[in-house]
Short mmCIF file of C-alpha atoms in Angstrom, two decimals:
data_model
loop_
_atom_site.label_atom_id
_atom_site.label_comp_id
_atom_site.label_asym_id
_atom_site.label_seq_id
_atom_site.Cartn_x
_atom_site.Cartn_y
_atom_site.Cartn_z
CA MET E 1050 0.00 0.00 0.00
CA PRO E 1051 2.48 2.68 -1.16
CA GLU E 1052 -0.14 5.45 -0.89
CA ILE E 1053 -0.67 5.10 2.85
CA HIS E 1054 3.07 5.00 3.48
CA ALA E 1055 3.61 8.08 1.30
CA HIS E 1056 0.89 9.86 3.30
CA ARG E 1057 2.64 8.98 6.58
CA ARG E 1058 5.99 10.19 5.25
CA ALA E 1059 4.40 13.47 4.19
CA ALA E 1060 3.03 13.93 7.70
CA LEU E 1061 6.49 13.27 9.13
CA ALA E 1062 8.06 15.73 6.69
CA ALA E 1063 5.69 18.40 8.01
CA LEU E 1064 6.84 17.56 11.55
CA LEU E 1065 10.46 18.00 10.47
CA HIS E 1066 9.68 21.49 9.19
CA GLU E 1067 7.94 22.31 12.47
CA ASN E 1068 11.01 21.16 14.41
CA GLY E 1069 13.52 22.99 12.23
CA VAL E 1070 15.09 19.79 10.94
CA ASP E 1071 16.09 19.20 7.30
CA ALA E 1072 16.08 15.38 7.44
CA LEU E 1073 15.58 12.49 9.82
CA LEU E 1074 17.62 9.29 9.96
CA VAL E 1075 15.11 6.59 10.95
CA THR E 1076 16.72 3.43 12.31
CA ASN E 1077 14.00 1.81 14.42
CA LEU E 1078 12.63 -1.08 12.35
CA LEU E 1079 9.04 -0.61 13.51
CA ASN E 1080 9.15 3.05 12.51
CA ILE E 1081 10.64 2.06 9.15
CA ARG E 1082 7.82 -0.43 8.65
CA TYR E 1083 5.28 2.25 9.52
CA LEU E 1084 6.78 4.68 6.99
CA THR E 1085 7.64 2.30 4.14
CA GLY E 1086 6.00 -1.12 4.62
CA PHE E 1087 9.38 -2.87 4.82
CA THR E 1088 9.35 -5.96 7.07
CA GLY E 1089 12.98 -7.12 6.91
CA SER E 1090 15.51 -7.19 9.74
CA ASN E 1091 18.00 -4.58 8.52
CA ALA E 1092 17.20 -1.15 7.12
CA ALA E 1093 17.45 2.60 7.58
CA LEU E 1094 15.54 5.49 6.10
CA LEU E 1095 16.79 9.01 5.46
CA LEU E 1096 13.62 11.06 5.18
CA HIS E 1097 14.02 14.61 3.89
CA ALA E 1098 11.70 17.41 4.87
CA ASP E 1099 11.29 18.30 1.18
CA GLY E 1100 9.63 14.97 0.49
CA ASP E 1101 10.17 11.65 -1.24
CA ALA E 1102 12.31 13.05 -4.05
CA LYS E 1103 15.16 13.50 -1.55
CA THR E 1104 14.30 10.52 0.68
CA VAL E 1105 16.46 7.38 0.53
CA PHE E 1106 15.80 3.86 1.81
CA CYS E 1107 18.67 1.47 2.53
CA THR E 1108 18.83 -2.24 3.24
CA ASP E 1109 21.28 -5.01 2.37
CA GLY E 1110 21.54 -7.54 -0.42
CA ARG E 1111 19.51 -10.19 1.37
CA TYR E 1112 16.45 -8.02 0.87
CA THR E 1113 16.90 -6.85 -2.72
CA THR E 1114 13.79 -8.58 -4.05
CA GLN E 1115 11.75 -8.02 -0.91
CA SER E 1116 12.52 -4.30 -0.79
CA GLU E 1117 11.65 -3.91 -4.48
CA SER E 1118 8.21 -5.30 -3.66
CA GLU E 1119 7.61 -3.63 -0.29
CA VAL E 1120 9.24 -0.26 -0.98
CA PRO E 1121 8.59 0.41 -4.69
CA ASP E 1122 8.18 4.17 -4.38
CA LEU E 1123 11.52 5.26 -2.87
CA ARG E 1124 15.10 5.39 -4.05
CA ARG E 1125 16.83 2.31 -2.65
CA VAL E 1126 20.49 1.63 -1.96
CA LEU E 1127 22.11 -1.54 -0.66
CA ASP E 1128 24.59 -1.52 2.19
CA ARG E 1129 24.85 -3.84 5.18
CA ALA E 1130 25.70 -0.87 7.41
CA SER E 1131 22.49 0.88 6.41
CA ALA E 1132 22.43 3.72 8.94
CA ARG E 1133 26.07 4.61 8.37
CA ALA E 1134 25.60 4.53 4.59
CA LEU E 1135 22.73 7.00 4.82
CA ALA E 1136 24.70 9.19 7.21
CA ALA E 1137 27.45 9.37 4.60
CA HIS E 1138 24.82 10.18 1.95
CA ALA E 1139 23.51 13.08 4.04
CA ALA E 1140 27.03 14.45 4.38
CA GLU E 1141 27.75 14.07 0.65
CA GLN E 1142 24.53 15.86 -0.28
CA GLY E 1143 25.17 18.66 2.17
CA TYR E 1144 22.05 18.14 4.24
CA GLY E 1145 21.79 20.61 7.08
CA ARG E 1146 20.31 19.75 10.45
CA THR E 1147 19.69 16.00 10.41
CA GLY E 1148 17.82 14.37 13.26
CA PHE E 1149 18.31 10.87 14.62
CA GLU E 1150 16.14 8.66 16.83
CA SER E 1151 18.12 9.20 20.00
CA GLN E 1152 15.83 6.95 22.04
CA HIS E 1153 16.77 4.01 19.82
CA VAL E 1154 20.44 4.66 18.98
CA SER E 1155 23.18 3.24 21.22
CA VAL E 1156 26.10 5.36 22.41
CA GLU E 1157 28.45 3.29 20.21
CA GLU E 1158 26.32 3.77 17.09
CA HIS E 1159 26.02 7.47 17.80
CA GLU E 1160 29.79 7.76 17.86
CA ASN E 1161 29.98 5.95 14.51
CA LEU E 1162 27.34 8.22 13.01
CA LYS E 1163 29.10 11.39 14.18
CA VAL E 1164 32.18 10.46 12.15
CA ARG E 1165 30.07 10.32 8.98
CA PHE E 1166 28.14 13.46 9.84
CA ASP E 1167 31.29 15.57 9.93
CA ARG E 1168 29.77 18.10 7.52
CA VAL E 1169 26.22 17.87 8.83
CA GLU E 1170 24.72 18.92 12.15
CA LEU E 1171 23.42 15.76 13.86
CA VAL E 1172 20.67 16.56 16.36
CA ARG E 1173 18.56 14.55 18.81
CA THR E 1174 14.94 14.23 17.67
CA PRO E 1175 13.31 11.62 19.90
CA GLY E 1176 9.79 10.39 19.31
CA LEU E 1177 8.81 12.13 16.07
CA VAL E 1178 7.58 8.99 14.30
CA GLU E 1179 5.96 7.73 17.50
CA GLN E 1180 4.11 11.05 17.69
CA LEU E 1181 2.41 10.09 14.43
CA ARG E 1182 1.94 6.42 15.33
CA VAL E 1183 -0.13 7.20 18.42
CA VAL E 1184 -3.17 8.01 16.25
CA LYS E 1185 -4.04 5.09 13.96
CA ASP E 1186 -5.33 5.41 10.42
CA GLU E 1187 -8.06 3.12 9.14
CA VAL E 1188 -5.55 0.71 7.58
CA GLU E 1189 -3.98 0.20 10.99
CA ILE E 1190 -7.35 -0.12 12.70
CA ALA E 1191 -8.39 -2.80 10.20
CA ALA E 1192 -5.27 -4.80 11.11
CA LEU E 1193 -5.96 -4.34 14.82
CA ARG E 1194 -9.55 -5.45 14.29
CA ALA E 1195 -8.38 -8.60 12.50
CA ALA E 1196 -5.87 -9.38 15.26
CA CYS E 1197 -8.56 -9.02 17.91
CA ALA E 1198 -10.91 -11.25 15.92
CA ALA E 1199 -8.25 -13.98 15.71
CA ALA E 1200 -7.86 -13.88 19.49
CA ASP E 1201 -11.63 -13.90 20.04
CA ARG E 1202 -12.06 -16.94 17.80
CA ALA E 1203 -9.17 -18.80 19.42
CA LEU E 1204 -10.53 -18.40 22.94
CA ALA E 1205 -14.01 -19.47 21.88
CA ALA E 1206 -12.60 -22.55 20.13
CA LEU E 1207 -10.47 -23.45 23.15
CA ILE E 1208 -13.44 -23.33 25.53
CA GLU E 1209 -15.79 -25.10 23.12
CA ALA E 1210 -13.29 -27.95 22.69
CA GLY E 1211 -13.05 -28.48 26.45
CA GLY E 1212 -9.49 -27.18 26.53
CA VAL E 1213 -9.97 -25.50 29.90
CA ARG E 1214 -10.47 -28.32 32.38
CA PRO E 1215 -9.07 -29.72 35.62
CA GLY E 1216 -5.86 -31.68 35.19
CA ARG E 1217 -4.43 -29.65 32.33
CA THR E 1218 -1.45 -27.46 33.16
CA GLU E 1219 -1.22 -23.73 32.64
CA LEU E 1220 1.50 -24.34 30.04
CA GLU E 1221 -0.61 -26.86 28.13
CA VAL E 1222 -3.56 -24.50 28.00
CA ALA E 1223 -1.36 -21.56 26.97
CA ARG E 1224 0.22 -23.48 24.08
CA ASP E 1225 -3.20 -24.74 23.01
CA LEU E 1226 -4.53 -21.19 22.94
CA GLU E 1227 -1.52 -19.90 21.00
CA ASN E 1228 -1.84 -22.63 18.38
CA ARG E 1229 -5.52 -21.82 17.96
CA MET E 1230 -4.68 -18.15 17.36
CA LEU E 1231 -2.42 -19.25 14.50
CA GLU E 1232 -5.23 -21.42 13.15
CA HIS E 1233 -7.62 -18.49 13.22
CA GLY E 1234 -5.56 -15.95 11.30
CA SER E 1235 -2.79 -14.75 13.57
CA SER E 1236 0.75 -14.55 12.19
CA GLY E 1237 2.16 -14.84 15.70
CA ILE E 1238 1.47 -14.11 19.34
CA SER E 1239 1.60 -10.56 20.66
CA PHE E 1240 3.47 -11.63 23.80
CA GLU E 1241 3.92 -14.72 25.95
CA SER E 1242 0.37 -15.71 26.80
CA ILE E 1243 -0.64 -15.55 30.45
CA VAL E 1244 -2.65 -18.48 31.74
CA ALA E 1245 -2.88 -18.22 35.52
CA ALA E 1246 -4.97 -20.62 37.59
CA GLY E 1247 -6.11 -20.51 41.20
CA PRO E 1248 -3.83 -18.44 43.45
CA ASN E 1249 -1.61 -17.69 40.44
CA SER E 1250 -4.42 -15.56 38.99
CA ALA E 1251 -3.60 -13.02 41.73
CA ILE E 1252 -0.18 -12.43 40.12
CA PRO E 1253 -0.76 -9.71 37.49
CA HIS E 1254 1.91 -10.95 35.04
CA HIS E 1255 2.21 -14.59 36.01
CA ARG E 1256 4.09 -16.80 33.56
CA PRO E 1257 2.44 -20.17 32.83
CA THR E 1258 3.90 -23.11 34.73
CA GLY E 1259 3.28 -26.80 35.15
CA ALA E 1260 0.64 -26.03 37.78
CA GLU E 1261 -2.54 -28.01 37.13
CA LEU E 1262 -5.96 -26.42 36.85
CA ARG E 1263 -8.29 -27.51 39.65
CA ARG E 1264 -12.03 -27.38 40.12
CA GLY E 1265 -13.02 -24.12 41.78
CA ASP E 1266 -10.10 -22.19 40.24
CA PHE E 1267 -10.26 -18.83 38.60
CA VAL E 1268 -8.32 -19.05 35.33
CA LYS E 1269 -7.02 -15.79 33.90
CA PHE E 1270 -6.22 -15.51 30.18
CA ASP E 1271 -4.19 -12.48 29.04
CA PHE E 1272 -3.15 -12.95 25.41
CA GLY E 1273 -3.03 -11.44 21.97
CA ALA E 1274 -2.72 -12.17 18.27
CA THR E 1275 -0.78 -10.35 15.56
CA VAL E 1276 -1.96 -9.47 12.04
CA ASP E 1277 0.16 -7.43 9.59
CA GLY E 1278 2.42 -6.47 12.48
CA TYR E 1279 -0.40 -5.11 14.65
CA HIS E 1280 -1.18 -6.56 18.07
CA SER E 1281 -4.29 -7.34 20.03
CA ASP E 1282 -4.43 -7.55 23.81
CA MET E 1283 -7.29 -9.05 25.82
CA THR E 1284 -7.88 -10.53 29.27
CA ARG E 1285 -10.78 -12.80 30.12
CA MET E 1286 -11.65 -14.94 33.14
CA VAL E 1287 -12.98 -18.49 33.43
CA VAL E 1288 -13.97 -20.38 36.57
CA LEU E 1289 -13.84 -24.15 36.78
CA GLY E 1290 -17.21 -25.15 38.17
CA GLU E 1291 -19.74 -23.06 40.06
CA PRO E 1292 -18.24 -19.70 41.17
CA ALA E 1293 -17.94 -19.09 44.89
CA ASP E 1294 -19.55 -16.00 46.36
CA TRP E 1295 -16.21 -14.20 46.76
CA GLN E 1296 -15.37 -14.92 43.14
CA ARG E 1297 -18.65 -13.43 41.93
CA GLU E 1298 -18.15 -10.40 44.18
CA ILE E 1299 -14.67 -9.62 42.89
CA TYR E 1300 -15.60 -10.36 39.29
CA ASP E 1301 -18.66 -8.11 39.38
CA LEU E 1302 -16.59 -5.32 40.92
CA VAL E 1303 -13.92 -5.47 38.21
CA HIS E 1304 -16.62 -5.75 35.55
CA ARG E 1305 -18.19 -2.48 36.79
CA ALA E 1306 -14.81 -0.77 36.96
CA GLN E 1307 -13.95 -1.87 33.44
CA ALA E 1308 -17.27 -0.59 32.13
CA ALA E 1309 -16.62 2.77 33.80
CA GLY E 1310 -13.16 2.95 32.25
CA VAL E 1311 -14.47 2.14 28.78
CA GLU E 1312 -17.22 4.74 29.15
CA ALA E 1313 -14.59 7.39 29.99
CA VAL E 1314 -12.62 6.76 26.78
CA ARG E 1315 -13.48 9.66 24.49
CA PRO E 1316 -11.64 12.34 22.48
CA GLY E 1317 -10.28 15.03 24.75
CA ALA E 1318 -10.37 12.88 27.89
CA VAL E 1319 -7.39 13.38 30.21
CA VAL E 1320 -5.66 10.01 30.50
CA SER E 1321 -5.29 10.24 34.28
CA GLU E 1322 -9.02 10.91 34.58
CA VAL E 1323 -9.81 7.82 32.49
CA ASP E 1324 -7.71 5.82 34.94
CA ALA E 1325 -9.53 7.45 37.86
CA ALA E 1326 -12.95 6.59 36.43
CA ALA E 1327 -12.22 2.88 36.77
CA ARG E 1328 -9.93 3.06 39.80
CA SER E 1329 -12.47 4.92 41.92
CA VAL E 1330 -14.98 2.10 41.53
CA ILE E 1331 -12.48 -0.37 42.96
CA ALA E 1332 -11.17 2.00 45.63
CA ASP E 1333 -14.69 2.84 46.84
CA ALA E 1334 -15.30 -0.89 47.36
CA GLY E 1335 -12.23 -1.10 49.60
CA TYR E 1336 -9.87 -2.80 47.15
CA GLY E 1337 -7.78 0.17 45.99
CA GLU E 1338 -4.52 -1.37 47.19
CA GLN E 1339 -5.30 -4.56 45.27
CA PHE E 1340 -5.30 -2.65 41.95
CA ALA E 1341 -1.63 -1.74 41.68
CA HIS E 1342 -1.07 -1.15 37.96
CA GLY E 1343 -2.21 1.39 35.38
CA LEU E 1344 -5.56 1.12 33.68
CA GLY E 1345 -4.23 0.63 30.17
CA HIS E 1346 -1.89 1.52 27.36
CA GLY E 1347 -1.72 2.16 23.67
CA VAL E 1348 -1.45 -0.77 21.28
CA GLY E 1349 -0.36 -1.02 17.66
CA LEU E 1350 2.91 -2.11 16.07
CA GLU E 1351 4.00 -2.60 19.68
CA VAL E 1352 1.74 -4.26 22.21
CA HIS E 1353 2.67 -1.55 24.74
CA GLU E 1354 3.01 1.94 23.33
CA ALA E 1355 1.71 5.46 23.98
CA PRO E 1356 -0.54 6.68 25.47
CA SER E 1357 -0.39 5.49 29.07
CA LEU E 1358 -3.74 5.38 30.89
CA ALA E 1359 -2.45 5.72 34.43
CA ALA E 1360 -2.70 7.97 37.46
CA ALA E 1361 0.65 9.51 36.47
CA GLY E 1362 -0.20 9.54 32.77
CA VAL E 1363 0.12 12.80 30.83
CA GLY E 1364 -1.96 14.06 27.93
CA THR E 1365 -5.38 13.58 26.43
CA LEU E 1366 -6.98 11.04 24.12
CA SER E 1367 -7.64 11.72 20.45
CA ALA E 1368 -9.94 10.02 17.98
CA GLY E 1369 -8.10 7.15 16.31
CA MET E 1370 -5.98 6.16 19.29
CA ALA E 1371 -6.07 2.44 20.11
CA VAL E 1372 -5.88 1.67 23.81
CA THR E 1373 -6.57 -1.05 26.34
CA VAL E 1374 -8.75 -0.77 29.45
CA GLU E 1375 -7.76 -3.42 32.00
CA PRO E 1376 -8.56 -2.89 35.68
CA GLY E 1377 -7.92 -5.72 38.11
CA VAL E 1378 -8.23 -6.83 41.71
CA TYR E 1379 -5.67 -9.32 43.03
CA LEU E 1380 -6.10 -11.16 46.32
CA ALA E 1381 -2.78 -12.78 47.19
CA GLY E 1382 -3.06 -16.48 47.92
CA ARG E 1383 -6.67 -16.69 46.72
CA GLY E 1384 -7.05 -15.41 43.19
CA GLY E 1385 -7.47 -12.33 41.07
CA VAL E 1386 -9.56 -10.87 38.29
CA ARG E 1387 -8.60 -8.69 35.33
CA ILE E 1388 -10.87 -7.78 32.42
CA GLU E 1389 -9.24 -6.16 29.40
CA ASP E 1390 -10.39 -4.92 26.02
CA THR E 1391 -8.61 -3.34 23.08
CA LEU E 1392 -10.63 -0.44 21.74
CA VAL E 1393 -10.41 2.56 19.44
CA VAL E 1394 -11.21 6.10 20.54
CA ARG E 1395 -14.04 7.41 18.35
CA ASP E 1396 -16.03 10.65 18.30
CA SER E 1397 -19.22 8.60 18.59
CA GLY E 1398 -17.96 6.52 21.53
CA PRO E 1399 -15.33 3.80 21.98
CA GLU E 1400 -15.22 1.02 19.37
CA LEU E 1401 -14.56 -2.32 21.06
CA LEU E 1402 -12.30 -4.55 19.00
CA THR E 1403 -12.18 -7.47 21.44
CA LEU E 1404 -15.67 -8.95 21.43
CA SER E 1405 -15.45 -12.08 23.62
CA THR E 1406 -18.12 -12.12 26.30
CA LYS E 1407 -17.30 -10.38 29.55
CA ASP E 1408 -19.74 -12.49 31.51
CA LEU E 1409 -17.96 -14.80 33.94
CA VAL E 1410 -17.63 -18.07 32.03
CA ALA E 1411 -18.05 -21.24 34.09
CA VAL E 1412 -16.78 -24.48 32.53
#
């Protein structure tokens, strides 16, 4: 889709003008993918503020054919040391102030770049591409929607097949779920899937173990699929057998808090106030200390990216942002509940992308 990538590069060129920078050396591979569509493992992009006519893409000989297909609309050069080659190009062409992604470049690489930028002013320009990435276009949202659908279908298939039952281990269930995501359209997992049973469900980021599921357990699933490089992120709860009163109480509380958080997601909302909308529900019920993480985060080419929905978060939401809302209550030694959706901020109200039921599922 060269048109969408050209549109993104034009938006970045405008940002360069605003920041008084003549060009930007892009070295982060996710940012390069966002701007060009290239999916290989070695590349750099020298984007000029005057547009594509002066912009150069570089990769190495392993990706000659792939780059011809994925990046058909830019001048391409081949060099294994892609960033250094483009730094030399900027110097040869007499580019002026040239920015670099200082949050991604190591001290060693910066020293190597300075040698090649001996006739060009090399300046720190952190976060310019990420500033664009925080608001998704409809192509990105379509990929996110597909990733969420793959995860939804996988969980439904796992439960329908009886894959969540006493005697299976957390690891067995996690691998089963991941395989089903691949079967239902995912190109890979977003992150190591969390399957946490019984007391382990009270550990927010528990890693699956050989612990067996037992009747009466809460089982927490936090997992995601990937489509076209875009990630989904969802948490759902299952209980093995009839829920106990305390399990219903905690689940209903988190369910109300999650609904309040989702309702607060709107353009112009202050991110800390979105967090507070959900957190206050839990705190008012006396469980504030048992909700010890932020409410959510952005999601896209990275499963955790800006913005941060947290008490210390800064900024406001804009239409087109994709975020998670994931409050939780964790009772050490007993069990915990988290409910999480991926959604898109819309003028008409949040668009849920994760559609699995949020009723407490008993199996």
